[in-house]
DNA sequence: TCAAAAACATGAATTTTATCATATTTTTGT
DNA sequence: ACAAAAATATGATAAAATTCATGTTTTTGA
C-alpha cells in the first residue's frame, strides 16, 4: 500500500456522479476532498481486515474489490464486490463494531479514505445523503436475502450460473461479451460456496454446452438466456 | 386478519423502549399513534406477501413473526424473525421496490401499520431516528453476511446447532431452558436450509447426545456450551 | 368424538458434492 | 530463461445430504 503522489480530487472524480456522494453540497464535497487520504493498491492486496476497527469509510476511486469473510475452516466466502464509486467499510462505521468482513483488490486500485468525523458530520446535516445511505443499505439487504435463499436451496450448478450473471451485472461485459473481471477458479468457488474442483468441472460443462467460452481467467458469456435458464432465476 | 376493537397506543406500548421509536419526540409519537392501524393475527397468518407493494411499515406490538422468501422450487427460506418492538417491511419502503420477502405470524400477534408518509416525515426531520435506522440496517447486514458464509461453508449439523442458538438469542429461553418459540420441523429446516427429514434426524441425534431435549415442538437446550461447540462458532 | 389431514419419524436407495490423488499447465520470482 | 510455486484439470473414491417409501403419531375440523 503505497501513497500516490497526487491524490484524486472528489470534485473531479469520475466516480462521484454514480456514488452516494452525488448528493453532497459543494462545501461538503470540498471538506471531504481536502481531508481524505488516498492509496494505491496492487492486485491482491488487502485493504482492511475482518475483526479490525476502522475510523472512517473507503471510497473506490478506481479498480475492483472483493469483500469477503473467513469461515470457521479458514475458507474465504465472497460476500459482495465493490467498484468505482462504491463505498466500503460503512457497515462497521455505522454499527460501531469491528469489521465483519475483509476487503482485497482484484486488480490495481485507488481507494480513498474518509475519516469518520467527516462522514458522521454529513450524515447529521444532510438528510439527502442520509436517505441515499438508507436506500443503499436497503438494496444490499435485499440482495443478501436473495443470496441466502439461493445458497440454501439451489444446487451448485445453478449457483455458478447465477454467480456468472452476478459478475456480468456488477462488472459488465465488453463488446465481445467477456466478463470484465478476472477471478481465479478458487475465487469463483468462494462466491458460489463450493469446492474449487466443482467450479472447474462445471465451467467445463458450461463450455461444452456452449453457454460460455473460457480462456484462462477470461469468461465469455456466449448464451446469456440459456445461462439465465440454468440459473433458474424467476424474479 | 381482523381489526381489534382497541388499537394499542404507542405512548403506552410496552415494546416502544426497545424499538427504533424510542428516539421519537412526544409530538412525533402522538402523530404516529393516532394515524396508525392495528391488526390482530392468528397463528400462521400472512401479514404481507413477497412481490406486493406496501405503503408503510409494520411494527410488532405483540407476537412472533417469521420473514421468509420463496425459492424457485416454491420452498420457503426463513431469512429472519421479528418480535415485540421490531419493525418489518421497512426494506421495501426505503428501497421503494416491491417486497422482497413475506411475513407470517408464528403465534397470535398484534401488528401495527404506520403509513409511509409519517415514516418518511420522521426520517426527514429526526436525525436521531434516522441514525437509529442506519444502525439497525447495518446490524442486519452484518448478520446476513454471517449467514451467507455459514450456509456456504458449514455442514447441516453445524447449521442446525447454530439455528437453535439463534432462536435462543432471538426469543430467549424460559427458566427451564426451553426455547420460547414453537416451530415445526419444516420451519426449522427452512432456517437451516435443508430437508425436513434431515432436521428430524439431527434433532434426534442432538437429543441422544444430551445436547437438547425434545417434546413435540418444545426444544430444551440442556447443554449450551456443547451446542455452541457443535455449531463451531468462533467470533 | 372421530375421521381426515398434517406432522413426525425412520430406513433404504439415490444423488449431489467434496475430498483425495495425480497430472498438466500457467504464473512468478530470481 | 528457468526452476519453483501456484493454478488448473480430471478421475476415482468417499462423504454428505436428499429423496422416496412407508409407518406412526398428533392435530384439526366437521
Coordinates of C-alpha atoms (C1' of nucleotides) in Angstrom, one line a residue:
Chain A
X1 CA 0.0 0.0 0.0
X2 CA 1.9 3.0 -1.3
X3 CA 0.7 6.5 -1.1
X4 CA 0.4 8.0 -4.6
X5 CA 1.9 11.4 -5.2
X6 CA -1.3 13.0 -6.4
X7 CA -4.5 12.1 -4.6
X8 CA -7.6 12.4 -6.7
X9 CA -9.9 15.3 -6.0
X10 CA -13.5 14.4 -5.2
X11 CA -14.7 17.4 -7.2
X12 CA -13.3 16.0 -10.4
X13 CA -13.8 12.3 -9.6
X14 CA -15.3 10.3 -12.4
X15 CA -17.0 8.0 -9.9
X16 CA -18.7 10.7 -7.9
X17 CA -21.9 11.0 -10.0
X18 CA -22.5 7.3 -9.6
X19 CA -21.8 7.3 -5.9
X20 CA -23.7 8.2 -2.7
X21 CA -21.7 11.4 -2.7
X22 CA -23.6 12.8 -5.7
X23 CA -26.0 14.3 -3.1
X24 CA -23.3 16.4 -1.4
X25 CA -23.2 20.2 -1.4
X26 CA -20.2 22.0 -2.8
X27 CA -18.7 22.9 0.6
X28 CA -19.3 19.3 2.0
X29 CA -17.6 17.9 -1.1
X30 CA -14.6 20.2 -0.6
X31 CA -14.5 19.4 3.0
X32 CA -14.2 15.7 2.3
X33 CA -11.8 16.1 -0.6
X34 CA -9.3 18.1 1.4
X35 CA -9.4 15.7 4.4
X36 CA -9.4 12.3 2.7
X37 CA -6.5 10.1 2.2
X38 CA -5.8 8.1 -0.9
X39 CA -3.9 4.9 -1.5
X40 CA -2.8 2.8 -4.5
X41 CA -3.1 -1.0 -4.2
X42 CA -1.6 -3.7 -6.3
X43 CA -3.7 -6.6 -7.4
X44 CA -4.5 -8.9 -4.5
X45 CA -3.7 -6.5 -1.6
X46 CA -5.8 -6.4 1.5
X47 CA -7.4 -3.0 2.2
X48 CA -8.8 -3.9 5.5
X49 CA -9.2 -7.0 7.6
X50 CA -12.1 -8.6 9.4
X51 CA -12.1 -8.0 13.1
X52 CA -10.2 -4.8 13.0
X53 CA -11.6 -1.4 13.7
X54 CA -11.6 1.4 11.2
X55 CA -12.3 5.1 11.8
X56 CA -13.8 6.0 8.5
X57 CA -15.0 4.7 5.2
X58 CA -13.3 3.8 2.0
X59 CA -14.4 5.0 -1.4
X60 CA -13.2 3.2 -4.5
X61 CA -11.8 5.7 -7.0
X62 CA -10.5 3.1 -9.4
X63 CA -10.4 -0.7 -9.5
X64 CA -12.3 -3.7 -8.4
X65 CA -12.6 -5.1 -4.9
X66 CA -13.9 -8.2 -3.2
X67 CA -15.5 -8.1 0.2
X68 CA -15.2 -11.5 2.0
X69 CA -15.5 -13.2 5.3
X70 CA -13.3 -16.0 6.6
X71 CA -15.3 -19.1 7.6
X72 CA -14.5 -21.4 10.6
X73 CA -12.3 -23.6 8.5
X74 CA -10.4 -20.6 7.2
X75 CA -12.1 -20.7 3.9
X76 CA -12.9 -17.4 2.3
X77 CA -16.5 -16.5 1.4
X78 CA -17.0 -13.6 -1.0
X79 CA -20.0 -11.6 0.2
X80 CA -20.1 -8.9 -2.5
X81 CA -18.0 -6.7 -4.8
X82 CA -17.2 -3.0 -5.0
X83 CA -16.1 -1.0 -8.0
X84 CA -15.5 2.6 -8.9
X85 CA -17.8 4.9 -6.9
X86 CA -18.7 2.3 -4.3
X87 CA -18.0 2.9 -0.7
X88 CA -16.9 0.1 1.6
X89 CA -16.5 -0.3 5.3
X90 CA -19.5 1.8 6.2
X91 CA -21.3 -1.1 7.9
X92 CA -18.6 -1.3 10.6
X93 CA -18.6 2.5 10.9
X94 CA -22.4 2.7 11.3
X95 CA -22.7 -0.2 13.7
X96 CA -19.7 1.0 15.6
X97 CA -18.4 -2.5 15.9
X98 CA -15.4 -4.3 14.4
X99 CA -15.2 -5.0 10.7
X100 CA -17.3 -8.1 9.8
X101 CA -15.5 -8.6 6.6
X102 CA -12.2 -8.1 4.8
X103 CA -11.6 -6.3 1.5
X104 CA -9.0 -7.0 -1.1
X105 CA -8.3 -5.7 -4.6
X106 CA -9.0 -7.8 -7.7
X107 CA -6.8 -5.5 -9.8
X108 CA -4.8 -2.4 -9.4
X109 CA -6.9 0.1 -7.5
X110 CA -7.0 3.5 -6.0
X111 CA -9.0 3.8 -2.8
X112 CA -9.7 6.9 -0.8
X113 CA -10.2 7.0 3.0
X114 CA -12.6 9.4 4.6
X115 CA -12.3 9.9 8.3
X116 CA -15.3 9.0 10.5
X117 CA -15.9 12.5 11.7
X118 CA -16.5 13.9 8.3
X119 CA -18.8 11.1 7.3
X120 CA -20.8 11.5 10.5
X121 CA -21.0 15.2 10.0
X122 CA -22.6 14.8 6.6
X123 CA -25.0 12.1 8.0
X124 CA -26.0 14.6 10.7
X125 CA -26.5 17.5 8.4
X126 CA -27.5 16.2 5.0
X127 CA -30.8 14.4 5.0
X128 CA -30.5 13.8 1.4
X129 CA -27.2 11.9 1.8
X130 CA -28.7 10.1 4.8
X131 CA -31.6 8.9 2.8
X132 CA -29.3 7.8 0.0
X133 CA -27.4 5.7 2.6
X134 CA -30.6 4.2 3.8
X135 CA -31.6 3.3 0.3
X136 CA -28.2 1.7 -0.4
X137 CA -28.3 -0.4 2.8
X138 CA -31.8 -1.5 2.0
X139 CA -30.8 -2.6 -1.5
X140 CA -27.9 -4.6 -0.2
X141 CA -30.1 -6.2 2.4
X142 CA -32.5 -7.3 -0.3
X143 CA -29.6 -8.7 -2.3
X144 CA -28.3 -10.5 0.7
X145 CA -31.6 -12.1 1.4
X146 CA -31.8 -13.4 -2.1
X147 CA -28.3 -14.9 -1.8
X148 CA -29.3 -16.6 1.4
X149 CA -32.3 -18.2 -0.3
X150 CA -30.2 -19.3 -3.3
X151 CA -27.4 -20.8 -1.1
X152 CA -29.9 -22.6 0.9
X153 CA -31.9 -24.1 -1.9
X154 CA -30.2 -24.1 -5.3
X155 CA -27.7 -26.8 -6.4
X156 CA -24.1 -25.8 -7.2
X157 CA -24.6 -25.7 -11.0
X158 CA -27.4 -23.2 -10.7
X159 CA -25.5 -21.1 -8.2
X160 CA -22.5 -21.0 -10.5
X161 CA -24.6 -19.8 -13.4
X162 CA -26.1 -17.2 -11.2
X163 CA -22.7 -16.1 -10.0
X164 CA -21.6 -15.6 -13.6
X165 CA -24.7 -13.4 -14.2
X166 CA -23.9 -11.5 -11.0
X167 CA -20.4 -10.8 -12.2
X168 CA -21.9 -9.7 -15.6
X169 CA -24.3 -7.3 -13.8
X170 CA -21.7 -5.9 -11.5
X171 CA -18.7 -5.5 -13.8
X172 CA -20.4 -5.5 -17.2
X173 CA -19.3 -7.3 -20.4
X174 CA -17.0 -5.9 -23.0
X175 CA -18.0 -5.7 -26.7
X176 CA -17.1 -9.4 -27.0
X177 CA -19.2 -10.5 -24.1
X178 CA -16.3 -11.1 -21.8
X179 CA -16.9 -10.6 -18.1
X180 CA -14.9 -7.5 -17.2
X181 CA -13.2 -9.0 -14.1
X182 CA -10.7 -11.8 -13.8
X183 CA -11.2 -14.2 -11.0
X184 CA -9.4 -17.5 -10.1
X185 CA -11.4 -20.7 -10.1
X186 CA -10.9 -20.6 -6.3
X187 CA -12.4 -17.1 -6.0
X188 CA -15.4 -18.2 -8.2
X189 CA -15.8 -21.2 -5.8
X190 CA -15.8 -18.7 -2.9
X191 CA -18.7 -16.8 -4.4
X192 CA -20.7 -19.9 -5.2
X193 CA -19.9 -21.6 -1.9
X194 CA -18.5 -24.8 -3.3
X195 CA -15.2 -26.6 -3.9
X196 CA -12.7 -25.3 -6.5
X197 CA -12.8 -28.6 -8.3
X198 CA -16.6 -28.3 -8.7
X199 CA -16.2 -24.9 -10.3
X200 CA -13.6 -26.2 -12.7
X201 CA -15.8 -29.1 -13.7
X202 CA -18.9 -27.1 -14.1
X203 CA -17.2 -24.3 -16.1
X204 CA -16.0 -27.1 -18.5
X205 CA -19.6 -28.3 -18.7
X206 CA -20.9 -24.9 -19.5
X207 CA -18.3 -24.5 -22.2
X208 CA -19.1 -27.9 -23.7
X209 CA -22.8 -26.9 -23.6
X210 CA -21.9 -23.7 -25.4
X211 CA -23.1 -21.4 -22.7
X212 CA -19.7 -19.8 -22.1
X213 CA -16.3 -19.8 -23.6
X214 CA -13.2 -19.9 -21.4
X215 CA -9.6 -18.8 -22.0
X216 CA -7.7 -18.8 -18.7
X217 CA -9.5 -16.5 -16.4
X218 CA -11.4 -14.8 -19.2
X219 CA -15.0 -15.9 -19.3
X220 CA -17.2 -15.1 -22.3
X221 CA -20.9 -15.3 -21.9
X222 CA -22.0 -16.6 -25.3
X223 CA -25.5 -17.6 -24.4
X224 CA -26.9 -15.5 -21.7
X225 CA -30.6 -16.6 -22.0
X226 CA -29.6 -20.2 -21.6
X227 CA -27.3 -19.3 -18.7
X228 CA -30.2 -17.4 -17.1
X229 CA -32.3 -20.6 -17.5
X230 CA -29.5 -22.6 -15.9
X231 CA -29.5 -20.2 -13.0
X232 CA -33.3 -20.8 -12.7
X233 CA -33.9 -17.2 -12.0
X234 CA -37.5 -16.1 -11.6
X235 CA -37.9 -12.5 -10.4
Chain B
X1 CA -56.9 -10.5 9.8
X2 CA -59.5 -9.0 12.0
X3 CA -59.3 -5.4 13.3
X4 CA -59.3 -5.3 17.0
X5 CA -61.7 -3.1 18.8
X6 CA -59.0 -1.2 20.8
X7 CA -55.7 -0.4 19.0
X8 CA -52.7 -0.1 21.3
X9 CA -51.3 3.3 21.9
X10 CA -47.7 3.9 21.0
X11 CA -47.3 6.1 24.1
X12 CA -48.1 3.2 26.4
X13 CA -46.7 0.5 24.2
X14 CA -44.5 -2.0 26.1
X15 CA -42.4 -2.5 23.1
X16 CA -41.5 1.1 22.4
X17 CA -38.5 1.5 24.7
X18 CA -36.8 -1.5 22.9
X19 CA -37.7 -0.3 19.4
X20 CA -36.3 2.3 16.9
X21 CA -39.1 4.5 18.0
X22 CA -37.6 5.1 21.4
X23 CA -35.9 8.2 19.8
X24 CA -39.1 9.9 18.9
X25 CA -40.3 13.2 20.3
X26 CA -43.6 13.4 22.1
X27 CA -45.4 15.1 19.2
X28 CA -43.9 12.7 16.6
X29 CA -45.1 9.8 18.8
X30 CA -48.5 11.1 19.1
X31 CA -48.7 11.8 15.4
X32 CA -47.9 8.2 14.6
X33 CA -50.1 6.8 17.3
X34 CA -53.2 8.5 16.1
X35 CA -52.5 7.6 12.4
X36 CA -51.5 4.0 12.6
X37 CA -53.7 1.0 12.1
X38 CA -53.6 -2.2 14.1
X39 CA -54.5 -5.7 13.3
X40 CA -54.8 -9.0 15.2
X41 CA -53.4 -12.1 13.5
X42 CA -54.0 -15.8 14.3
X43 CA -51.1 -18.1 14.3
X44 CA -49.8 -18.8 10.8
X45 CA -51.4 -15.9 9.1
X46 CA -49.6 -14.0 6.4
X47 CA -49.0 -10.3 7.1
X48 CA -47.6 -9.3 3.8
X49 CA -46.6 -11.2 0.7
X50 CA -43.4 -11.1 -1.4
X51 CA -43.7 -9.2 -4.6
X52 CA -46.5 -6.9 -3.3
X53 CA -46.1 -3.3 -2.6
X54 CA -46.8 -1.7 0.7
X55 CA -47.2 1.9 1.7
X56 CA -45.8 1.9 5.2
X57 CA -44.1 -0.2 7.7
X58 CA -45.3 -2.7 10.3
X59 CA -44.4 -2.6 13.9
X60 CA -44.9 -5.7 16.1
X61 CA -46.8 -4.9 19.2
X62 CA -47.1 -8.4 20.4
X63 CA -46.2 -11.8 19.0
X64 CA -43.6 -13.6 16.9
X65 CA -43.1 -13.4 13.2
X66 CA -41.1 -15.1 10.5
X67 CA -39.8 -13.2 7.5
X68 CA -39.2 -15.6 4.6
X69 CA -38.6 -15.8 0.9
X70 CA -40.0 -18.4 -1.6
X71 CA -37.3 -20.1 -3.6
X72 CA -37.6 -21.2 -7.2
X73 CA -39.0 -24.6 -6.3
X74 CA -41.6 -23.0 -4.1
X75 CA -39.7 -23.9 -0.9
X76 CA -39.7 -21.3 1.9
X77 CA -36.5 -19.9 3.3
X78 CA -36.7 -18.1 6.6
X79 CA -34.5 -15.0 6.5
X80 CA -35.0 -13.6 9.9
X81 CA -37.5 -13.2 12.8
X82 CA -39.3 -10.3 14.3
X83 CA -40.7 -9.9 17.8
X84 CA -42.2 -7.2 20.0
X85 CA -40.8 -3.8 19.2
X86 CA -39.4 -4.9 15.9
X87 CA -40.4 -3.2 12.6
X88 CA -40.8 -5.1 9.4
X89 CA -41.4 -4.1 5.8
X90 CA -39.0 -1.1 6.0
X91 CA -36.6 -2.5 3.4
X92 CA -39.3 -2.3 0.7
X93 CA -40.4 1.1 1.9
X94 CA -36.8 2.5 1.8
X95 CA -35.8 0.9 -1.5
X96 CA -39.2 1.9 -3.0
X97 CA -39.4 -1.5 -4.7
X98 CA -41.8 -4.5 -4.1
X99 CA -41.5 -6.6 -1.0
X100 CA -38.6 -9.0 -1.3
X101 CA -40.0 -11.3 1.4
X102 CA -43.2 -12.4 3.1
X103 CA -44.1 -12.2 6.7
X104 CA -46.2 -14.6 8.7
X105 CA -47.1 -15.0 12.4
X106 CA -45.6 -17.8 14.5
X107 CA -48.2 -17.2 17.1
X108 CA -51.1 -14.9 17.8
X109 CA -49.8 -11.4 17.2
X110 CA -50.8 -7.8 17.1
X111 CA -49.1 -5.7 14.4
X112 CA -49.5 -2.0 13.8
X113 CA -49.2 -0.4 10.4
X114 CA -47.7 3.1 10.0
X115 CA -48.4 4.8 6.7
X116 CA -45.4 5.7 4.6
X117 CA -45.8 9.5 4.8
X118 CA -45.5 9.5 8.6
X119 CA -42.4 7.4 8.5
X120 CA -40.7 9.5 5.8
X121 CA -41.7 12.6 7.7
X122 CA -39.8 11.4 10.7
X123 CA -36.8 10.2 8.7
X124 CA -36.6 13.7 7.1
X125 CA -36.9 15.6 10.4
X126 CA -35.4 13.4 13.1
X127 CA -31.7 12.7 12.6
X128 CA -31.6 10.6 15.7
X129 CA -34.3 8.3 14.4
X130 CA -32.5 8.3 11.1
X131 CA -29.3 7.2 12.6
X132 CA -31.0 4.5 14.6
X133 CA -32.4 3.2 11.3
X134 CA -29.0 3.2 9.7
X135 CA -27.6 1.3 12.7
X136 CA -30.4 -1.2 12.5
X137 CA -29.8 -1.9 8.8
X138 CA -26.1 -2.1 9.4
X139 CA -26.6 -4.7 12.1
X140 CA -28.8 -6.8 9.9
X141 CA -26.4 -6.6 7.0
X142 CA -23.7 -7.9 9.2
X143 CA -25.9 -10.8 10.4
X144 CA -26.9 -11.5 6.8
X145 CA -23.2 -11.7 5.8
X146 CA -22.5 -14.2 8.5
X147 CA -25.5 -16.3 7.5
X148 CA -24.2 -16.4 3.9
X149 CA -20.8 -17.6 5.0
X150 CA -22.3 -20.3 7.2
X151 CA -24.7 -21.5 4.6
X152 CA -21.9 -21.7 2.1
X153 CA -19.4 -23.5 4.3
X154 CA -20.9 -25.2 7.3
X155 CA -22.5 -28.7 7.1
X156 CA -26.1 -29.2 8.0
X157 CA -25.4 -30.4 11.6
X158 CA -23.5 -27.3 12.5
X159 CA -26.1 -25.0 10.9
X160 CA -28.9 -26.7 12.9
X161 CA -27.0 -26.2 16.1
X162 CA -26.4 -22.6 15.1
X163 CA -30.0 -22.1 14.3
X164 CA -31.1 -23.3 17.7
X165 CA -28.7 -20.8 19.3
X166 CA -30.1 -18.1 17.0
X167 CA -33.6 -18.9 18.3
X168 CA -32.3 -18.8 21.8
X169 CA -30.8 -15.4 21.3
X170 CA -33.8 -14.1 19.5
X171 CA -36.6 -15.4 21.6
X172 CA -34.8 -16.3 24.8
X173 CA -35.2 -19.4 27.0
X174 CA -37.6 -19.8 29.8
X175 CA -36.5 -20.7 33.3
X176 CA -36.3 -24.4 32.2
X177 CA -34.1 -23.6 29.2
X178 CA -37.0 -24.1 26.7
X179 CA -36.7 -22.1 23.5
X180 CA -39.6 -19.6 23.7
X181 CA -40.9 -20.2 20.2
X182 CA -42.5 -23.2 18.7
X183 CA -41.6 -24.1 15.2
X184 CA -42.4 -27.1 13.1
X185 CA -39.6 -29.4 11.9
X186 CA -40.3 -28.0 8.4
X187 CA -39.8 -24.4 9.6
X188 CA -36.6 -25.4 11.3
X189 CA -35.5 -26.9 8.0
X190 CA -36.4 -23.7 6.3
X191 CA -34.0 -21.7 8.6
X192 CA -31.2 -24.2 8.3
X193 CA -31.6 -24.7 4.6
X194 CA -32.0 -28.4 4.5
X195 CA -34.6 -31.1 4.1
X196 CA -37.2 -31.7 6.9
X197 CA -36.1 -35.3 7.3
X198 CA -32.6 -34.1 8.0
X199 CA -33.7 -31.8 10.8
X200 CA -35.8 -34.6 12.3
X201 CA -32.8 -37.0 12.3
X202 CA -30.3 -34.4 13.6
X203 CA -32.6 -33.3 16.4
X204 CA -32.9 -36.9 17.5
X205 CA -29.1 -37.1 17.4
X206 CA -28.8 -34.0 19.5
X207 CA -31.2 -35.5 22.0
X208 CA -29.3 -38.7 22.1
X209 CA -26.1 -36.8 22.7
X210 CA -27.8 -34.9 25.5
X211 CA -27.4 -31.5 23.9
X212 CA -31.1 -30.9 23.8
X213 CA -34.4 -32.4 25.0
X214 CA -37.4 -32.5 22.7
X215 CA -41.1 -32.8 23.5
X216 CA -43.2 -32.1 20.4
X217 CA -42.2 -28.7 19.2
X218 CA -40.7 -27.7 22.5
X219 CA -36.9 -27.7 22.5
X220 CA -34.9 -27.5 25.7
X221 CA -31.3 -26.6 25.4
X222 CA -29.7 -28.7 28.2
X223 CA -26.1 -28.2 27.2
X224 CA -25.5 -24.9 25.5
X225 CA -21.7 -24.9 25.6
X226 CA -21.7 -28.3 23.8
X227 CA -24.2 -26.9 21.3
X228 CA -22.0 -23.9 20.7
X229 CA -19.2 -26.3 20.0
X230 CA -21.3 -28.2 17.6
X231 CA -22.1 -25.0 15.8
X232 CA -18.4 -24.4 15.5
X233 CA -18.9 -20.7 16.3
X234 CA -15.8 -18.5 16.6
X235 CA -16.5 -14.8 16.8
Chain C
dT1 C1' -65.6 -37.6 19.1
dC2 C1' -64.0 -39.4 15.2
dA3 C1' -62.2 -39.4 10.6
dA4 C1' -59.0 -37.0 7.7
dA5 C1' -55.1 -34.4 7.3
dA6 C1' -50.9 -32.9 8.7
dA7 C1' -46.7 -33.5 11.1
dC8 C1' -43.3 -36.5 12.7
dA9 C1' -40.3 -40.5 12.3
dT10 C1' -37.1 -44.0 10.3
dG11 C1' -34.8 -47.0 6.8
dA12 C1' -33.1 -47.7 2.2
dA13 C1' -31.7 -46.0 -2.1
dT14 C1' -30.0 -42.4 -4.9
dT15 C1' -28.0 -38.1 -5.9
dT16 C1' -25.1 -34.5 -5.1
dT17 C1' -21.0 -32.7 -3.7
dA18 C1' -16.5 -32.9 -1.5
dT19 C1' -12.1 -34.9 -1.0
dC20 C1' -8.1 -37.2 -2.4
dA21 C1' -4.6 -38.3 -5.8
dT22 C1' -2.2 -37.1 -9.5
dA23 C1' -1.1 -34.8 -13.9
dT24 C1' -0.6 -30.8 -16.6
dT25 C1' -0.4 -26.1 -17.5
dT26 C1' 0.5 -21.4 -16.2
dT27 C1' 2.5 -17.9 -13.5
dT28 C1' 6.1 -16.0 -10.7
dG29 C1' 10.4 -14.6 -8.9
dT30 C1' 15.2 -14.6 -9.5
Chain D
dA1 C1' 15.2 -18.1 -19.2
dC2 C1' 14.3 -21.3 -15.9
dA3 C1' 13.2 -23.6 -11.7
dA4 C1' 9.7 -23.4 -8.2
dA5 C1' 5.3 -22.5 -7.0
dA6 C1' 0.6 -21.9 -7.9
dA7 C1' -3.3 -22.7 -10.5
dT8 C1' -6.0 -25.7 -13.5
dA9 C1' -7.6 -30.1 -14.8
dT10 C1' -9.5 -34.8 -14.4
dG11 C1' -10.6 -39.4 -12.5
dA12 C1' -11.6 -42.2 -8.5
dT13 C1' -13.5 -42.5 -4.1
dA14 C1' -15.8 -41.1 -0.1
dA15 C1' -18.9 -38.5 2.4
dA16 C1' -22.9 -35.8 2.9
dA17 C1' -27.4 -34.9 2.1
dT18 C1' -31.7 -35.5 -0.3
dT19 C1' -35.4 -38.2 -1.9
dC20 C1' -38.5 -41.9 -1.7
dA21 C1' -41.2 -45.2 0.7
dT22 C1' -43.8 -46.3 4.5
dG23 C1' -45.5 -46.2 9.1
dT24 C1' -46.8 -43.8 13.4
dT25 C1' -48.3 -40.1 16.0
dT26 C1' -50.5 -35.7 16.6
dT27 C1' -53.5 -32.2 15.3
dT28 C1' -57.6 -30.3 13.2
dG29 C1' -62.2 -29.6 11.8
dA30 C1' -66.8 -31.1 11.0

